Amino acid sequence: MIKNLCDLIEVYCDNGHEEPIFMYMKDGSDMNKDSFYACPKYYPENRNDNERACNNNLTITDYIKMVDFIDKKITAAELNDEKINLTNFTFKVGMVQYRIMQHTEKKIKVAILNKRAINK
């Protein structure tokens, strides 16, 4: 596993916003759920008048699957003495679509679209 990979990854909402929106970790304990990444546009105070709530989210389980997938791609390249850049790479794990918006040595920005969450 790549050391500190989770520290490099930022998660963004890719649910039809003008620009992908940085998602933040939400504590789910008050709802008897695990913590998850939420789109700020779910909450009324972060939306304009008449703007729909965004239900897009990423569970910790799906986050771990994403990190594992990215880790395996980078590790496989390194084992072949290749330098890989995953910018614009897309993949799907379960009901979640991932798009790597930016991949540098210091940051990996991933836009997500959780079909299960937005179709509720």
CSV table of N, CA, C and O in Angstrom, one decimal:
chain,number,residue,atom,x,y,z
A,1,MET,N,0.8,-1.2,0.0
A,1,MET,CA,0.0,0.0,0.0
A,1,MET,C,0.9,1.2,0.0
A,1,MET,O,1.9,1.3,0.6
A,2,ILE,N,0.4,2.2,-0.7
A,2,ILE,CA,1.2,3.5,-0.8
A,2,ILE,C,1.0,4.3,0.5
A,2,ILE,O,-0.1,4.5,1.0
A,3,LYS,N,2.2,4.7,1.1
A,3,LYS,CA,2.2,5.3,2.4
A,3,LYS,C,1.4,6.7,2.3
A,3,LYS,O,1.6,7.5,1.4
A,4,ASN,N,0.5,6.9,3.2
A,4,ASN,CA,-0.3,8.1,3.4
A,4,ASN,C,-1.1,8.4,2.2
A,4,ASN,O,-1.4,9.6,1.9
A,5,LEU,N,-1.6,7.4,1.4
A,5,LEU,CA,-2.4,7.7,0.3
A,5,LEU,C,-3.7,8.4,0.6
A,5,LEU,O,-4.1,9.4,-0.1
A,6,CYS,N,-4.3,8.1,1.7
A,6,CYS,CA,-5.5,8.8,2.1
A,6,CYS,C,-5.3,10.3,2.4
A,6,CYS,O,-6.2,11.1,2.1
A,7,ASP,N,-4.1,10.6,2.8
A,7,ASP,CA,-3.8,12.0,3.0
A,7,ASP,C,-3.8,12.8,1.7
A,7,ASP,O,-3.9,14.0,1.7
A,8,LEU,N,-3.5,12.1,0.6
A,8,LEU,CA,-3.4,12.8,-0.7
A,8,LEU,C,-4.8,13.0,-1.4
A,8,LEU,O,-4.9,13.8,-2.3
A,9,ILE,N,-5.8,12.2,-1.0
A,9,ILE,CA,-7.0,12.2,-1.7
A,9,ILE,C,-8.0,13.2,-1.2
A,9,ILE,O,-8.3,13.3,0.0
A,10,GLU,N,-8.6,13.9,-2.1
A,10,GLU,CA,-9.7,14.9,-1.8
A,10,GLU,C,-10.9,14.4,-2.6
A,10,GLU,O,-10.8,14.0,-3.8
A,11,VAL,N,-12.1,14.4,-2.0
A,11,VAL,CA,-13.3,13.9,-2.6
A,11,VAL,C,-14.2,15.1,-3.0
A,11,VAL,O,-14.5,16.0,-2.2
A,12,TYR,N,-14.7,15.0,-4.2
A,12,TYR,CA,-15.6,16.1,-4.8
A,12,TYR,C,-16.9,15.5,-5.3
A,12,TYR,O,-16.9,14.4,-5.8
A,13,CYS,N,-18.0,16.3,-5.2
A,13,CYS,CA,-19.3,15.9,-5.7
A,13,CYS,C,-19.3,16.1,-7.2
A,13,CYS,O,-19.0,17.3,-7.6
A,14,ASP,N,-19.7,15.2,-8.0
A,14,ASP,CA,-19.8,15.3,-9.4
A,14,ASP,C,-21.2,15.1,-9.9
A,14,ASP,O,-21.5,14.5,-10.9
A,15,ASN,N,-22.2,15.6,-9.1
A,15,ASN,CA,-23.6,15.4,-9.4
A,15,ASN,C,-24.2,16.6,-10.2
A,15,ASN,O,-25.2,17.2,-9.7
A,16,GLY,N,-23.7,17.0,-11.3
A,16,GLY,CA,-24.3,18.0,-12.1
A,16,GLY,C,-24.1,19.4,-11.7
A,16,GLY,O,-24.8,20.3,-12.2
A,17,HIS,N,-23.2,19.7,-10.8
A,17,HIS,CA,-22.9,21.1,-10.4
A,17,HIS,C,-22.1,21.8,-11.5
A,17,HIS,O,-21.4,21.1,-12.3
A,18,GLU,N,-22.1,23.1,-11.5
A,18,GLU,CA,-21.3,23.8,-12.5
A,18,GLU,C,-19.8,23.4,-12.4
A,18,GLU,O,-19.1,23.2,-13.4
A,19,GLU,N,-19.3,23.3,-11.2
A,19,GLU,CA,-18.0,22.8,-11.0
A,19,GLU,C,-18.1,21.7,-9.9
A,19,GLU,O,-18.9,21.9,-9.0
A,20,PRO,N,-17.3,20.7,-9.9
A,20,PRO,CA,-17.3,19.7,-8.7
A,20,PRO,C,-17.1,20.4,-7.4
A,20,PRO,O,-16.3,21.4,-7.3
A,21,ILE,N,-17.8,20.0,-6.4
A,21,ILE,CA,-17.8,20.7,-5.1
A,21,ILE,C,-17.1,19.8,-4.1
A,21,ILE,O,-17.4,18.6,-4.0
A,22,PHE,N,-16.2,20.4,-3.3
A,22,PHE,CA,-15.5,19.6,-2.3
A,22,PHE,C,-16.5,19.0,-1.3
A,22,PHE,O,-17.3,19.7,-0.7
A,23,MET,N,-16.4,17.7,-1.0
A,23,MET,CA,-17.2,17.1,-0.1
A,23,MET,C,-16.5,17.0,1.3
A,23,MET,O,-15.3,16.9,1.3
A,24,TYR,N,-17.2,17.0,2.3
A,24,TYR,CA,-16.6,16.9,3.6
A,24,TYR,C,-17.2,15.7,4.4
A,24,TYR,O,-18.2,15.2,4.2
A,25,MET,N,-16.4,15.3,5.4
A,25,MET,CA,-16.7,14.2,6.3
A,25,MET,C,-17.8,14.6,7.2
A,25,MET,O,-17.7,15.6,7.9
A,26,LYS,N,-18.9,13.8,7.3
A,26,LYS,CA,-20.0,14.1,8.1
A,26,LYS,C,-20.1,13.0,9.1
A,26,LYS,O,-20.1,11.8,8.8
A,27,ASP,N,-20.3,13.3,10.4
A,27,ASP,CA,-20.4,12.4,11.5
A,27,ASP,C,-21.8,11.8,11.4
A,27,ASP,O,-22.8,12.6,11.5
A,28,GLY,N,-22.0,10.5,11.2
A,28,GLY,CA,-23.3,9.9,11.1
A,28,GLY,C,-23.8,9.4,12.4
A,28,GLY,O,-24.9,8.8,12.4
A,29,SER,N,-23.1,9.5,13.5
A,29,SER,CA,-23.5,8.9,14.8
A,29,SER,C,-24.8,9.4,15.3
A,29,SER,O,-25.6,8.7,15.9
A,30,ASP,N,-25.2,10.7,15.0
A,30,ASP,CA,-26.4,11.3,15.4
A,30,ASP,C,-27.6,10.7,14.6
A,30,ASP,O,-28.8,10.8,15.0
A,31,MET,N,-27.3,10.0,13.5
A,31,MET,CA,-28.4,9.3,12.7
A,31,MET,C,-28.2,7.8,12.8
A,31,MET,O,-28.8,7.1,12.0
A,32,ASN,N,-27.4,7.3,13.8
A,32,ASN,CA,-27.1,5.9,13.9
A,32,ASN,C,-26.5,5.3,12.6
A,32,ASN,O,-26.9,4.2,12.2
A,33,LYS,N,-25.7,6.1,12.0
A,33,LYS,CA,-25.0,5.6,10.7
A,33,LYS,C,-23.5,5.8,10.9
A,33,LYS,O,-23.0,6.5,11.8
A,34,ASP,N,-22.7,5.2,10.0
A,34,ASP,CA,-21.3,5.5,10.0
A,34,ASP,C,-21.0,6.9,9.4
A,34,ASP,O,-21.9,7.4,8.7
A,35,SER,N,-19.9,7.4,9.7
A,35,SER,CA,-19.5,8.7,9.0
A,35,SER,C,-19.5,8.5,7.5
A,35,SER,O,-19.3,7.4,7.0
A,36,PHE,N,-19.6,9.6,6.8
A,36,PHE,CA,-19.6,9.6,5.3
A,36,PHE,C,-19.3,10.9,4.8
A,36,PHE,O,-19.3,11.9,5.5
A,37,TYR,N,-18.9,10.9,3.5
A,37,TYR,CA,-18.6,12.2,2.8
A,37,TYR,C,-20.0,12.7,2.3
A,37,TYR,O,-20.7,11.9,1.6
A,38,ALA,N,-20.3,14.0,2.5
A,38,ALA,CA,-21.5,14.6,2.1
A,38,ALA,C,-21.3,15.8,1.1
A,38,ALA,O,-20.3,16.5,1.3
A,39,CYS,N,-22.2,16.0,0.2
A,39,CYS,CA,-22.2,17.2,-0.6
A,39,CYS,C,-22.7,18.3,0.2
A,39,CYS,O,-23.8,18.2,0.8
A,40,PRO,N,-22.1,19.5,0.3
A,40,PRO,CA,-22.6,20.6,1.1
A,40,PRO,C,-24.0,21.1,0.5
A,40,PRO,O,-24.7,21.7,1.3
A,41,LYS,N,-24.2,20.8,-0.7
A,41,LYS,CA,-25.5,21.3,-1.4
A,41,LYS,C,-26.7,20.5,-0.9
A,41,LYS,O,-27.8,20.7,-1.3
A,42,TYR,N,-26.5,19.5,0.0
A,42,TYR,CA,-27.6,18.8,0.6
A,42,TYR,C,-28.3,19.7,1.6
A,42,TYR,O,-29.5,19.6,1.8
A,43,TYR,N,-27.6,20.6,2.2
A,43,TYR,CA,-28.1,21.4,3.3
A,43,TYR,C,-28.6,22.8,2.7
A,43,TYR,O,-27.9,23.4,1.9
A,44,PRO,N,-29.8,23.2,3.2
A,44,PRO,CA,-30.4,24.4,2.6
A,44,PRO,C,-29.5,25.7,2.7
A,44,PRO,O,-29.6,26.5,1.8
A,45,GLU,N,-28.8,25.8,3.8
A,45,GLU,CA,-27.9,27.0,4.0
A,45,GLU,C,-26.8,27.1,2.9
A,45,GLU,O,-26.2,28.1,2.8
A,46,ASN,N,-26.6,26.0,2.2
A,46,ASN,CA,-25.5,26.0,1.1
A,46,ASN,C,-26.1,26.0,-0.3
A,46,ASN,O,-25.3,25.9,-1.2
A,47,ARG,N,-27.4,26.3,-0.4
A,47,ARG,CA,-28.0,26.3,-1.7
A,47,ARG,C,-28.7,27.6,-2.0
A,47,ARG,O,-29.0,28.4,-1.1
A,48,ASN,N,-28.8,28.0,-3.3
A,48,ASN,CA,-29.5,29.1,-3.7
A,48,ASN,C,-31.0,28.8,-3.6
A,48,ASN,O,-31.4,27.7,-3.5
A,49,ASP,N,-31.8,29.9,-3.7
A,49,ASP,CA,-33.3,29.7,-3.8
A,49,ASP,C,-33.6,28.8,-5.0
A,49,ASP,O,-33.0,28.9,-6.0
A,50,ASN,N,-34.5,27.9,-4.8
A,50,ASN,CA,-35.0,27.0,-5.8
A,50,ASN,C,-34.0,26.0,-6.3
A,50,ASN,O,-34.2,25.2,-7.2
A,51,GLU,N,-32.8,25.9,-5.6
A,51,GLU,CA,-31.8,24.9,-6.0
A,51,GLU,C,-32.1,23.6,-5.2
A,51,GLU,O,-32.4,23.6,-4.0
A,52,ARG,N,-32.1,22.5,-6.0
A,52,ARG,CA,-32.5,21.2,-5.4
A,52,ARG,C,-31.4,20.7,-4.5
A,52,ARG,O,-30.2,21.0,-4.7
A,53,ALA,N,-31.8,20.0,-3.5
A,53,ALA,CA,-30.8,19.3,-2.5
A,53,ALA,C,-30.1,18.2,-3.3
A,53,ALA,O,-30.6,17.5,-4.1
A,54,CYS,N,-28.8,18.1,-3.0
A,54,CYS,CA,-27.9,17.1,-3.6
A,54,CYS,C,-27.7,16.0,-2.6
A,54,CYS,O,-27.2,16.1,-1.6
A,55,ASN,N,-28.2,14.8,-3.0
A,55,ASN,CA,-28.1,13.6,-2.1
A,55,ASN,C,-26.8,12.8,-2.3
A,55,ASN,O,-26.7,11.8,-1.6
A,56,ASN,N,-25.9,13.3,-3.1
A,56,ASN,CA,-24.7,12.5,-3.4
A,56,ASN,C,-23.9,12.4,-2.1
A,56,ASN,O,-23.7,13.4,-1.4
A,57,ASN,N,-23.4,11.2,-1.9
A,57,ASN,CA,-22.6,11.0,-0.7
A,57,ASN,C,-21.7,9.8,-1.0
A,57,ASN,O,-21.8,9.1,-1.9
A,58,LEU,N,-20.7,9.6,-0.1
A,58,LEU,CA,-19.8,8.5,-0.2
A,58,LEU,C,-19.6,7.9,1.2
A,58,LEU,O,-19.1,8.5,2.1
A,59,THR,N,-20.0,6.6,1.3
A,59,THR,CA,-19.8,5.9,2.6
A,59,THR,C,-18.4,5.6,2.8
A,59,THR,O,-17.6,5.6,1.9
A,60,ILE,N,-18.0,5.4,4.1
A,60,ILE,CA,-16.6,5.0,4.4
A,60,ILE,C,-16.3,3.7,3.7
A,60,ILE,O,-15.2,3.6,3.2
A,61,THR,N,-17.2,2.8,3.6
A,61,THR,CA,-17.0,1.5,2.9
A,61,THR,C,-16.6,1.8,1.4
A,61,THR,O,-15.6,1.2,0.9
A,62,ASP,N,-17.4,2.6,0.7
A,62,ASP,CA,-17.1,3.0,-0.7
A,62,ASP,C,-15.8,3.8,-0.8
A,62,ASP,O,-15.0,3.6,-1.7
A,63,TYR,N,-15.5,4.6,0.2
A,63,TYR,CA,-14.2,5.3,0.2
A,63,TYR,C,-13.0,4.4,0.3
A,63,TYR,O,-12.1,4.5,-0.5
A,64,ILE,N,-13.1,3.4,1.1
A,64,ILE,CA,-12.0,2.4,1.3
A,64,ILE,C,-11.9,1.6,0.0
A,64,ILE,O,-10.7,1.4,-0.5
A,65,LYS,N,-13.0,1.3,-0.7
A,65,LYS,CA,-12.9,0.6,-2.0
A,65,LYS,C,-12.2,1.4,-3.0
A,65,LYS,O,-11.4,1.0,-3.8
A,66,MET,N,-12.5,2.8,-3.0
A,66,MET,CA,-11.9,3.7,-4.0
A,66,MET,C,-10.4,3.8,-3.7
A,66,MET,O,-9.6,3.7,-4.6
A,67,VAL,N,-10.0,3.9,-2.4
A,67,VAL,CA,-8.6,4.0,-2.1
A,67,VAL,C,-7.9,2.8,-2.5
A,67,VAL,O,-6.8,2.8,-3.1
A,68,ASP,N,-8.5,1.6,-2.2
A,68,ASP,CA,-7.9,0.3,-2.6
A,68,ASP,C,-7.7,0.2,-4.1
A,68,ASP,O,-6.6,-0.2,-4.6
A,69,PHE,N,-8.6,0.7,-4.9
A,69,PHE,CA,-8.5,0.6,-6.3
A,69,PHE,C,-7.4,1.5,-6.8
A,69,PHE,O,-6.6,1.1,-7.6
A,70,ILE,N,-7.3,2.7,-6.3
A,70,ILE,CA,-6.3,3.7,-6.7
A,70,ILE,C,-4.9,3.1,-6.3
A,70,ILE,O,-4.0,3.2,-7.1
A,71,ASP,N,-4.8,2.6,-5.1
A,71,ASP,CA,-3.6,2.0,-4.6
A,71,ASP,C,-3.1,0.9,-5.5
A,71,ASP,O,-1.9,0.9,-5.9
A,72,LYS,N,-4.0,0.0,-5.9
A,72,LYS,CA,-3.6,-1.1,-6.8
A,72,LYS,C,-3.1,-0.6,-8.2
A,72,LYS,O,-2.1,-1.1,-8.7
A,73,LYS,N,-3.7,0.4,-8.7
A,73,LYS,CA,-3.3,1.0,-10.0
A,73,LYS,C,-1.9,1.6,-9.9
A,73,LYS,O,-1.1,1.3,-10.8
A,74,ILE,N,-1.7,2.4,-8.9
A,74,ILE,CA,-0.4,3.0,-8.7
A,74,ILE,C,0.7,2.0,-8.4
A,74,ILE,O,1.8,2.1,-9.0
A,75,THR,N,0.4,1.1,-7.5
A,75,THR,CA,1.4,0.1,-7.1
A,75,THR,C,1.7,-0.8,-8.3
A,75,THR,O,2.9,-1.1,-8.5
A,76,ALA,N,0.8,-1.2,-9.1
A,76,ALA,CA,1.1,-2.0,-10.3
A,76,ALA,C,2.0,-1.3,-11.3
A,76,ALA,O,2.9,-1.9,-11.8
A,77,ALA,N,1.8,0.0,-11.5
A,77,ALA,CA,2.7,0.8,-12.3
A,77,ALA,C,4.1,0.8,-11.8
A,77,ALA,O,5.1,0.6,-12.5
A,78,GLU,N,4.2,1.1,-10.5
A,78,GLU,CA,5.5,1.2,-9.8
A,78,GLU,C,6.2,-0.2,-9.9
A,78,GLU,O,7.5,-0.2,-10.1
A,79,LEU,N,5.5,-1.3,-9.8
A,79,LEU,CA,6.2,-2.6,-9.9
A,79,LEU,C,6.8,-2.8,-11.3
A,79,LEU,O,7.7,-3.6,-11.4
A,80,ASN,N,6.2,-2.1,-12.3
A,80,ASN,CA,6.7,-2.2,-13.6
A,80,ASN,C,7.6,-1.1,-14.0
A,80,ASN,O,7.9,-0.8,-15.2
A,81,ASP,N,8.1,-0.4,-13.0
A,81,ASP,CA,9.0,0.8,-13.1
A,81,ASP,C,8.4,1.8,-14.0
A,81,ASP,O,9.1,2.5,-14.8
A,82,GLU,N,7.1,2.0,-13.9
A,82,GLU,CA,6.4,3.0,-14.7
A,82,GLU,C,5.9,4.2,-13.8
A,82,GLU,O,5.6,4.0,-12.6
A,83,LYS,N,5.9,5.4,-14.3
A,83,LYS,CA,5.3,6.5,-13.6
A,83,LYS,C,3.9,6.7,-14.2
A,83,LYS,O,3.8,7.0,-15.4
A,84,ILE,N,2.9,6.6,-13.4
A,84,ILE,CA,1.5,6.7,-13.8
A,84,ILE,C,0.9,8.0,-13.4
A,84,ILE,O,1.2,8.5,-12.3
A,85,ASN,N,0.1,8.6,-14.3
A,85,ASN,CA,-0.7,9.8,-13.9
A,85,ASN,C,-2.1,9.5,-14.2
A,85,ASN,O,-2.5,9.2,-15.4
A,86,LEU,N,-2.9,9.4,-13.2
A,86,LEU,CA,-4.3,9.0,-13.3
A,86,LEU,C,-5.3,10.2,-13.7
A,86,LEU,O,-6.5,9.9,-13.6
A,87,THR,N,-4.8,11.4,-13.9
A,87,THR,CA,-5.7,12.5,-14.3
A,87,THR,C,-6.6,12.1,-15.4
A,87,THR,O,-6.1,11.5,-16.4
A,88,ASN,N,-7.9,12.3,-15.3
A,88,ASN,CA,-8.9,12.0,-16.3
A,88,ASN,C,-9.3,10.5,-16.3
A,88,ASN,O,-10.1,10.1,-17.1
A,89,PHE,N,-8.7,9.7,-15.5
A,89,PHE,CA,-9.0,8.3,-15.4
A,89,PHE,C,-10.4,8.1,-14.7
A,89,PHE,O,-10.7,8.8,-13.7
A,90,THR,N,-11.2,7.3,-15.3
A,90,THR,CA,-12.6,7.0,-14.7
A,90,THR,C,-12.7,5.5,-14.4
A,90,THR,O,-12.1,4.7,-15.1
A,91,PHE,N,-13.4,5.2,-13.4
A,91,PHE,CA,-13.7,3.9,-13.0
A,91,PHE,C,-15.0,3.8,-12.2
A,91,PHE,O,-15.5,4.8,-11.7
A,92,LYS,N,-15.5,2.6,-12.1
A,92,LYS,CA,-16.7,2.4,-11.3
A,92,LYS,C,-16.5,1.2,-10.4
A,92,LYS,O,-15.9,0.2,-10.8
A,93,VAL,N,-16.9,1.3,-9.2
A,93,VAL,CA,-16.9,0.3,-8.2
A,93,VAL,C,-18.3,0.2,-7.6
A,93,VAL,O,-18.8,1.2,-6.9
A,94,GLY,N,-19.0,-0.9,-7.8
A,94,GLY,CA,-20.4,-1.0,-7.4
A,94,GLY,C,-21.2,0.1,-8.1
A,94,GLY,O,-21.2,0.2,-9.3
A,95,MET,N,-22.0,0.8,-7.3
A,95,MET,CA,-22.9,1.9,-7.8
A,95,MET,C,-22.2,3.3,-7.9
A,95,MET,O,-22.9,4.2,-8.1
A,96,VAL,N,-20.9,3.3,-7.6
A,96,VAL,CA,-20.3,4.6,-7.5
A,96,VAL,C,-19.3,4.8,-8.7
A,96,VAL,O,-18.5,3.9,-9.0
A,97,GLN,N,-19.5,5.9,-9.4
A,97,GLN,CA,-18.6,6.3,-10.5
A,97,GLN,C,-17.5,7.3,-10.0
A,97,GLN,O,-17.9,8.2,-9.2
A,98,TYR,N,-16.3,7.1,-10.4
A,98,TYR,CA,-15.2,7.9,-9.9
A,98,TYR,C,-14.5,8.5,-11.1
A,98,TYR,O,-14.3,7.8,-12.2
A,99,ARG,N,-14.1,9.8,-11.0
A,99,ARG,CA,-13.3,10.4,-12.1
A,99,ARG,C,-12.2,11.2,-11.4
A,99,ARG,O,-12.4,12.1,-10.6
A,100,ILE,N,-11.0,10.8,-11.7
A,100,ILE,CA,-9.8,11.5,-11.1
A,100,ILE,C,-9.6,12.8,-11.9
A,100,ILE,O,-9.2,12.8,-13.1
A,101,MET,N,-9.9,13.9,-11.2
A,101,MET,CA,-9.8,15.2,-11.8
A,101,MET,C,-8.3,15.7,-11.9
A,101,MET,O,-7.9,16.4,-12.9
A,102,GLN,N,-7.5,15.3,-10.9
A,102,GLN,CA,-6.1,15.8,-10.9
A,102,GLN,C,-5.3,14.7,-10.1
A,102,GLN,O,-5.8,14.3,-9.0
A,103,HIS,N,-4.2,14.4,-10.6
A,103,HIS,CA,-3.3,13.5,-9.9
A,103,HIS,C,-1.8,14.1,-10.0
A,103,HIS,O,-1.3,14.2,-11.1
A,104,THR,N,-1.4,14.5,-8.8
A,104,THR,CA,0.0,15.0,-8.7
A,104,THR,C,0.6,14.2,-7.6
A,104,THR,O,0.0,13.4,-6.9
A,105,GLU,N,1.9,14.5,-7.3
A,105,GLU,CA,2.6,13.8,-6.2
A,105,GLU,C,2.0,14.2,-4.8
A,105,GLU,O,2.1,13.5,-3.9
A,106,LYS,N,1.4,15.4,-4.8
A,106,LYS,CA,0.9,15.9,-3.5
A,106,LYS,C,-0.6,15.8,-3.4
A,106,LYS,O,-1.1,16.0,-2.3
A,107,LYS,N,-1.4,15.5,-4.4
A,107,LYS,CA,-2.8,15.6,-4.3
A,107,LYS,C,-3.4,14.7,-5.4
A,107,LYS,O,-3.0,14.6,-6.5
A,108,ILE,N,-4.5,14.0,-5.0
A,108,ILE,CA,-5.4,13.3,-5.9
A,108,ILE,C,-6.8,13.7,-5.7
A,108,ILE,O,-7.4,13.5,-4.7
A,109,LYS,N,-7.3,14.5,-6.7
A,109,LYS,CA,-8.7,15.0,-6.6
A,109,LYS,C,-9.6,14.0,-7.3
A,109,LYS,O,-9.5,13.8,-8.5
A,110,VAL,N,-10.6,13.5,-6.6
A,110,VAL,CA,-11.5,12.5,-7.2
A,110,VAL,C,-12.9,13.0,-7.1
A,110,VAL,O,-13.4,13.3,-6.0
A,111,ALA,N,-13.6,13.1,-8.3
A,111,ALA,CA,-15.0,13.4,-8.3
A,111,ALA,C,-15.8,12.2,-8.3
A,111,ALA,O,-15.5,11.2,-9.0
A,112,ILE,N,-16.9,12.1,-7.5
A,112,ILE,CA,-17.7,10.9,-7.3
A,112,ILE,C,-19.1,11.2,-7.6
A,112,ILE,O,-19.7,12.3,-7.5
A,113,LEU,N,-19.8,10.1,-8.1
A,113,LEU,CA,-21.2,10.1,-8.4
A,113,LEU,C,-21.7,8.8,-7.9
A,113,LEU,O,-21.5,7.7,-8.5
A,114,ASN,N,-22.5,8.8,-6.8
A,114,ASN,CA,-23.0,7.6,-6.1
A,114,ASN,C,-24.4,7.5,-6.6
A,114,ASN,O,-25.4,8.1,-6.2
A,115,LYS,N,-24.6,6.6,-7.6
A,115,LYS,CA,-25.9,6.4,-8.2
A,115,LYS,C,-27.0,5.9,-7.2
A,115,LYS,O,-28.1,6.3,-7.3
A,116,ARG,N,-26.5,5.1,-6.3
A,116,ARG,CA,-27.5,4.6,-5.2
A,116,ARG,C,-28.0,5.7,-4.4
A,116,ARG,O,-29.2,5.8,-4.1
A,117,ALA,N,-27.1,6.7,-4.1
A,117,ALA,CA,-27.6,7.8,-3.2
A,117,ALA,C,-28.4,8.8,-4.0
A,117,ALA,O,-29.4,9.3,-3.4
A,118,ILE,N,-28.1,9.1,-5.2
A,118,ILE,CA,-28.9,10.2,-5.9
A,118,ILE,C,-30.2,9.6,-6.5
A,118,ILE,O,-31.1,10.4,-6.8
A,119,ASN,N,-30.4,8.3,-6.5
A,119,ASN,CA,-31.6,7.8,-7.0
A,119,ASN,C,-32.6,7.5,-6.0
A,119,ASN,O,-33.6,6.9,-6.2
A,120,LYS,N,-32.3,7.9,-4.7
A,120,LYS,CA,-33.3,7.7,-3.6
A,120,LYS,C,-34.5,8.6,-3.7
A,120,LYS,O,-34.4,9.7,-4.1
